[in-house]
Amino acid sequence: MDAGEVAGLIGLAEQLADAAGVETLRHFRSPDLRADSKETGRFDPVTLADRASEAAMRALLAAHRPQDGILGEEEEAVAGTSGLTWILDPIDGTRAFICGAPTWGILIGLDAGAGPVLGIIDQPFTGERFLAAGARAWWRRGAETRVLATRACDGLAGATLLSTFPEIGTAGERAGFEAVRDRVRMTRYGLDCMGYALLAMGQADLVIEAGLAPYDVAAPIAVIAAAGGIVTDWRGGPAHHGGRVIAAGDARVHADALALLRDVG
């Protein structure tokens, strides 16, 4: 893609985020918000805000990029003909959303076939937007803007780890996670997609999660990679299909974590 096409795509991605933000804020912290469960054996919440947010983004894509594919959380996948697929999570962190905690976000990724080439992590309540296109990553809030860059960290002993664990994961995955947790300086839980955004901003060093879908990770992978970080699965392979994910700001701390997680069954 040339620079003009990339600029057009990031402009459209921002339109998607704006439209989704309108729909999510319409319901956030509303006393009338109701959460349904998509599963019967466990609580897997979905709200009207999730569905309205994704519908708003899909409507824009149908109008502006009908040739592209779409993979979203709440509706059926759409096959495209362009080789580009938009990967949408209308609310990443629905549990936080229904609790009124501003750690949820809107995730928009664009995959060109081998992984995401563009991404947005958007938190409309705080007005923060984390963007990436190619090798550029930046943060914006109102008129403020800054380049995103991960920070140096030479090993686990000095690292800050962010995660949604211990709620997510099998017993084996939790044990692997805890092996890393017990070696880092500090661990914080439950930040959803904002954990990835803070890593890209240089505020943390590691994010470790499991049980993810492609729409959970496409946008964060684009943002973190453009900010100088690395995102892989627990064996060091590509992570854009989801599953078990390690994100790190520094290759050295990534290697330390990978050594503890690589052999988890």
Short mmCIF file of C-alpha atoms in Angstrom, two decimals:
data_model
loop_
_atom_site.label_atom_id
_atom_site.label_comp_id
_atom_site.label_asym_id
_atom_site.label_seq_id
_atom_site.Cartn_x
_atom_site.Cartn_y
_atom_site.Cartn_z
CA MET A 1 0.00 0.00 0.00
CA ASP A 2 1.27 3.48 -0.81
CA ALA A 3 1.20 6.40 1.61
CA GLY A 4 -2.00 7.81 0.16
CA GLU A 5 -3.88 4.55 0.58
CA VAL A 6 -2.60 4.12 4.15
CA ALA A 7 -3.71 7.66 5.00
CA GLY A 8 -7.16 6.96 3.61
CA LEU A 9 -7.48 3.72 5.54
CA ILE A 10 -6.41 5.26 8.85
CA GLY A 11 -8.86 8.09 8.20
CA LEU A 12 -11.66 5.57 7.71
CA ALA A 13 -10.56 3.66 10.81
CA GLU A 14 -10.90 6.87 12.80
CA GLN A 15 -14.40 7.34 11.42
CA LEU A 16 -15.24 3.84 12.63
CA ALA A 17 -13.88 4.64 16.09
CA ASP A 18 -15.86 7.89 16.22
CA ALA A 19 -19.09 6.13 15.25
CA ALA A 20 -18.53 3.31 17.72
CA GLY A 21 -17.71 5.83 20.42
CA VAL A 22 -21.06 7.54 20.00
CA GLU A 23 -22.88 4.24 20.45
CA THR A 24 -20.86 3.08 23.44
CA LEU A 25 -21.06 6.35 25.32
CA ARG A 26 -24.81 6.39 24.83
CA HIS A 27 -24.99 3.40 27.19
CA PHE A 28 -21.91 3.66 29.41
CA ARG A 29 -22.81 4.07 33.10
CA SER A 30 -26.50 4.08 32.22
CA PRO A 31 -28.70 2.75 35.05
CA ASP A 32 -30.80 0.99 32.40
CA LEU A 33 -27.92 -0.98 30.85
CA ARG A 34 -28.66 -4.71 30.76
CA ALA A 35 -26.13 -7.45 30.13
CA ASP A 36 -27.09 -10.77 28.57
CA SER A 37 -24.85 -13.84 28.46
CA LYS A 38 -23.81 -15.43 25.17
CA GLU A 39 -23.19 -18.73 26.98
CA THR A 40 -25.19 -20.78 29.47
CA GLY A 41 -22.35 -22.46 31.39
CA ARG A 42 -20.56 -19.24 32.28
CA PHE A 43 -21.20 -15.51 32.17
CA ASP A 44 -19.99 -14.19 28.81
CA PRO A 45 -21.63 -10.76 28.70
CA VAL A 46 -22.92 -8.81 25.74
CA THR A 47 -24.91 -5.58 25.81
CA LEU A 48 -26.90 -3.45 23.42
CA ALA A 49 -23.87 -1.17 23.33
CA ASP A 50 -21.65 -3.98 21.96
CA ARG A 51 -24.11 -4.72 19.18
CA ALA A 52 -24.80 -1.08 18.31
CA SER A 53 -21.09 -0.24 18.25
CA GLU A 54 -20.28 -3.03 15.79
CA ALA A 55 -23.32 -2.28 13.64
CA ALA A 56 -22.25 1.35 13.30
CA MET A 57 -18.76 0.33 12.16
CA ARG A 58 -20.07 -2.26 9.71
CA ALA A 59 -22.43 0.29 8.17
CA LEU A 60 -19.52 2.62 7.42
CA LEU A 61 -17.47 -0.19 5.93
CA ALA A 62 -20.38 -1.27 3.74
CA ALA A 63 -20.65 2.28 2.45
CA HIS A 64 -16.92 3.01 1.95
CA ARG A 65 -15.11 -0.34 1.58
CA PRO A 66 -17.61 -3.01 0.44
CA GLN A 67 -14.76 -4.97 -1.15
CA ASP A 68 -13.06 -5.62 2.20
CA GLY A 69 -13.69 -8.51 4.56
CA ILE A 70 -14.94 -8.04 8.12
CA LEU A 71 -14.31 -10.17 11.21
CA GLY A 72 -16.16 -8.90 14.26
CA GLU A 73 -17.18 -10.26 17.63
CA GLU A 74 -20.93 -9.81 17.45
CA GLU A 75 -21.92 -10.56 13.82
CA GLU A 76 -21.05 -13.10 11.15
CA ALA A 77 -17.81 -12.73 9.25
CA VAL A 78 -17.96 -11.15 5.79
CA ALA A 79 -15.67 -12.42 3.04
CA GLY A 80 -14.00 -9.72 0.96
CA THR A 81 -12.31 -9.59 -2.42
CA SER A 82 -9.60 -6.98 -1.75
CA GLY A 83 -7.28 -9.04 0.44
CA LEU A 84 -7.95 -6.68 3.37
CA THR A 85 -9.99 -7.65 6.43
CA TRP A 86 -11.21 -5.29 9.13
CA ILE A 87 -11.07 -6.93 12.56
CA LEU A 88 -13.47 -5.32 15.02
CA ASP A 89 -14.04 -5.62 18.74
CA PRO A 90 -16.87 -3.17 19.48
CA ILE A 91 -16.21 -3.25 23.24
CA ASP A 92 -13.12 -5.03 24.48
CA GLY A 93 -13.78 -5.37 28.20
CA THR A 94 -17.56 -5.69 28.38
CA ARG A 95 -17.29 -6.73 32.04
CA ALA A 96 -15.53 -3.44 32.82
CA PHE A 97 -18.11 -1.60 30.71
CA ILE A 98 -21.06 -2.95 32.68
CA CYS A 99 -19.27 -2.10 35.94
CA GLY A 100 -18.69 1.50 34.84
CA ALA A 101 -14.89 1.13 34.83
CA PRO A 102 -13.15 3.01 31.98
CA THR A 103 -10.68 0.25 31.12
CA TRP A 104 -12.67 -1.02 28.11
CA GLY A 105 -12.00 0.12 24.59
CA ILE A 106 -12.94 -0.12 20.93
CA LEU A 107 -10.49 -2.17 18.86
CA ILE A 108 -10.09 -1.72 15.11
CA GLY A 109 -7.47 -3.66 13.18
CA LEU A 110 -6.81 -4.09 9.47
CA ASP A 111 -5.21 -7.34 8.31
CA ALA A 112 -3.58 -7.58 4.90
CA GLY A 113 -3.25 -11.37 5.04
CA ALA A 114 -0.23 -11.95 7.26
CA GLY A 115 -1.22 -9.93 10.29
CA PRO A 116 -2.42 -6.43 11.18
CA VAL A 117 -0.97 -3.43 9.33
CA LEU A 118 -3.11 -0.79 11.03
CA GLY A 119 -4.71 -0.52 14.43
CA ILE A 120 -6.66 1.70 16.79
CA ILE A 121 -7.28 1.24 20.52
CA ASP A 122 -9.89 3.84 21.42
CA GLN A 123 -11.24 4.80 24.85
CA PRO A 124 -13.99 7.32 24.13
CA PHE A 125 -14.86 8.04 27.78
CA THR A 126 -11.36 9.31 28.58
CA GLY A 127 -10.93 10.64 25.03
CA GLU A 128 -7.72 8.68 24.44
CA ARG A 129 -6.88 7.13 21.09
CA PHE A 130 -3.85 4.95 20.38
CA LEU A 131 -3.15 4.59 16.67
CA ALA A 132 -0.71 2.73 14.42
CA ALA A 133 -0.18 2.62 10.69
CA GLY A 134 2.84 0.77 9.37
CA ALA A 135 5.83 1.70 11.52
CA ARG A 136 4.19 4.79 13.08
CA ALA A 137 2.39 4.75 16.41
CA TRP A 138 0.94 7.73 18.19
CA TRP A 139 -1.45 8.75 20.97
CA ARG A 140 -4.02 11.52 20.82
CA ARG A 141 -6.41 13.15 23.27
CA GLY A 142 -8.09 16.25 21.98
CA ALA A 143 -5.38 18.58 20.70
CA GLU A 144 -2.63 16.65 22.52
CA THR A 145 -0.55 14.16 20.58
CA ARG A 146 2.65 12.21 21.15
CA VAL A 147 4.67 9.46 19.56
CA LEU A 148 4.24 6.06 21.21
CA ALA A 149 7.36 4.15 22.21
CA THR A 150 7.82 1.16 24.48
CA ARG A 151 10.38 1.38 27.27
CA ALA A 152 13.54 -0.60 27.93
CA CYS A 153 13.41 -3.47 30.43
CA ASP A 154 16.30 -5.92 30.72
CA GLY A 155 14.49 -8.74 32.56
CA LEU A 156 11.60 -9.89 34.67
CA ALA A 157 12.93 -8.59 37.98
CA GLY A 158 12.30 -5.01 36.97
CA ALA A 159 9.14 -5.59 34.92
CA THR A 160 5.56 -4.49 35.39
CA LEU A 161 3.07 -7.12 34.19
CA LEU A 162 -0.53 -6.41 33.18
CA SER A 163 -3.18 -9.08 32.58
CA THR A 164 -6.81 -10.13 32.88
CA PHE A 165 -5.68 -13.26 34.77
CA PRO A 166 -6.51 -14.97 37.10
CA GLU A 167 -10.07 -15.05 35.70
CA ILE A 168 -9.04 -16.19 32.22
CA GLY A 169 -7.22 -19.43 31.43
CA THR A 170 -6.97 -23.13 32.13
CA ALA A 171 -5.26 -24.47 35.24
CA GLY A 172 -2.08 -25.06 33.23
CA GLU A 173 -2.19 -21.58 31.73
CA ARG A 174 -2.68 -20.04 35.15
CA ALA A 175 0.31 -21.96 36.49
CA GLY A 176 2.46 -20.70 33.61
CA PHE A 177 1.25 -17.16 34.15
CA GLU A 178 1.95 -17.37 37.87
CA ALA A 179 5.52 -18.53 37.18
CA VAL A 180 6.08 -15.21 35.41
CA ARG A 181 4.04 -13.20 37.91
CA ASP A 182 6.17 -14.46 40.79
CA ARG A 183 9.33 -13.09 39.15
CA VAL A 184 8.24 -9.58 38.14
CA ARG A 185 8.38 -6.41 40.20
CA MET A 186 4.64 -5.63 40.04
CA THR A 187 1.45 -7.11 38.56
CA ARG A 188 -1.85 -5.38 37.89
CA TYR A 189 -5.05 -7.12 36.77
CA GLY A 190 -8.17 -6.40 34.75
CA LEU A 191 -7.11 -3.62 32.38
CA ASP A 192 -8.43 -5.30 29.21
CA CYS A 193 -7.16 -3.63 26.02
CA MET A 194 -5.84 -0.66 27.97
CA GLY A 195 -3.04 -2.90 29.22
CA TYR A 196 -1.72 -3.18 25.66
CA ALA A 197 -2.15 0.56 25.13
CA LEU A 198 -0.18 1.36 28.29
CA LEU A 199 2.59 -1.02 27.23
CA ALA A 200 2.84 0.79 23.88
CA MET A 201 3.03 4.08 25.79
CA GLY A 202 5.97 2.86 27.87
CA GLN A 203 4.02 2.62 31.14
CA ALA A 204 4.38 -1.17 31.53
CA ASP A 205 6.59 -3.99 30.25
CA LEU A 206 4.52 -7.14 29.76
CA VAL A 207 0.99 -8.24 28.98
CA ILE A 208 0.26 -11.98 29.23
CA GLU A 209 -3.13 -13.45 28.36
CA ALA A 210 -4.81 -16.61 27.05
CA GLY A 211 -8.06 -17.62 25.42
CA LEU A 212 -8.07 -14.65 23.06
CA ALA A 213 -9.85 -14.29 19.71
CA PRO A 214 -8.35 -12.51 16.69
CA TYR A 215 -10.46 -9.41 17.37
CA ASP A 216 -8.94 -9.17 20.87
CA VAL A 217 -5.38 -8.82 19.56
CA ALA A 218 -5.29 -7.44 16.01
CA ALA A 219 -5.33 -3.76 16.95
CA PRO A 220 -3.00 -4.17 19.97
CA ILE A 221 -0.46 -6.07 17.85
CA ALA A 222 -0.36 -3.24 15.31
CA VAL A 223 0.01 -0.54 17.97
CA ILE A 224 2.66 -2.34 20.04
CA ALA A 225 4.75 -3.41 17.05
CA ALA A 226 4.77 0.13 15.66
CA ALA A 227 5.77 1.44 19.11
CA GLY A 228 8.84 -0.84 19.14
CA GLY A 229 7.47 -3.81 21.07
CA ILE A 230 6.93 -7.46 20.27
CA VAL A 231 3.80 -9.64 20.40
CA THR A 232 3.89 -13.44 19.99
CA ASP A 233 2.10 -16.52 21.16
CA TRP A 234 3.50 -18.46 24.12
CA ARG A 235 5.87 -20.37 21.84
CA GLY A 236 7.26 -17.35 20.05
CA GLY A 237 5.10 -17.64 16.94
CA PRO A 238 2.59 -15.23 15.37
CA ALA A 239 -0.21 -14.12 17.68
CA HIS A 240 -2.71 -12.50 15.32
CA HIS A 241 -4.98 -15.56 15.37
CA GLY A 242 -5.42 -15.17 19.14
CA GLY A 243 -5.01 -17.88 21.76
CA ARG A 244 -2.13 -17.43 24.22
CA VAL A 245 -0.39 -14.07 23.85
CA ILE A 246 2.72 -12.37 25.24
CA ALA A 247 3.25 -8.69 24.53
CA ALA A 248 6.47 -7.01 25.64
CA GLY A 249 8.09 -3.65 25.21
CA ASP A 250 11.62 -5.06 25.19
CA ALA A 251 12.86 -8.27 23.52
CA ARG A 252 14.87 -9.17 26.65
CA VAL A 253 11.89 -9.34 28.98
CA HIS A 254 9.92 -11.10 26.26
CA ALA A 255 12.60 -13.80 26.10
CA ASP A 256 12.53 -14.27 29.89
CA ALA A 257 8.75 -14.66 29.92
CA LEU A 258 8.77 -16.95 26.90
CA ALA A 259 11.24 -19.28 28.60
CA LEU A 260 8.69 -19.85 31.38
CA LEU A 261 5.63 -20.16 29.15
CA ARG A 262 6.92 -22.00 26.09
CA ASP A 263 6.29 -25.50 27.45
CA VAL A 264 2.87 -24.92 29.01
CA GLY A 265 0.57 -27.73 27.85
#
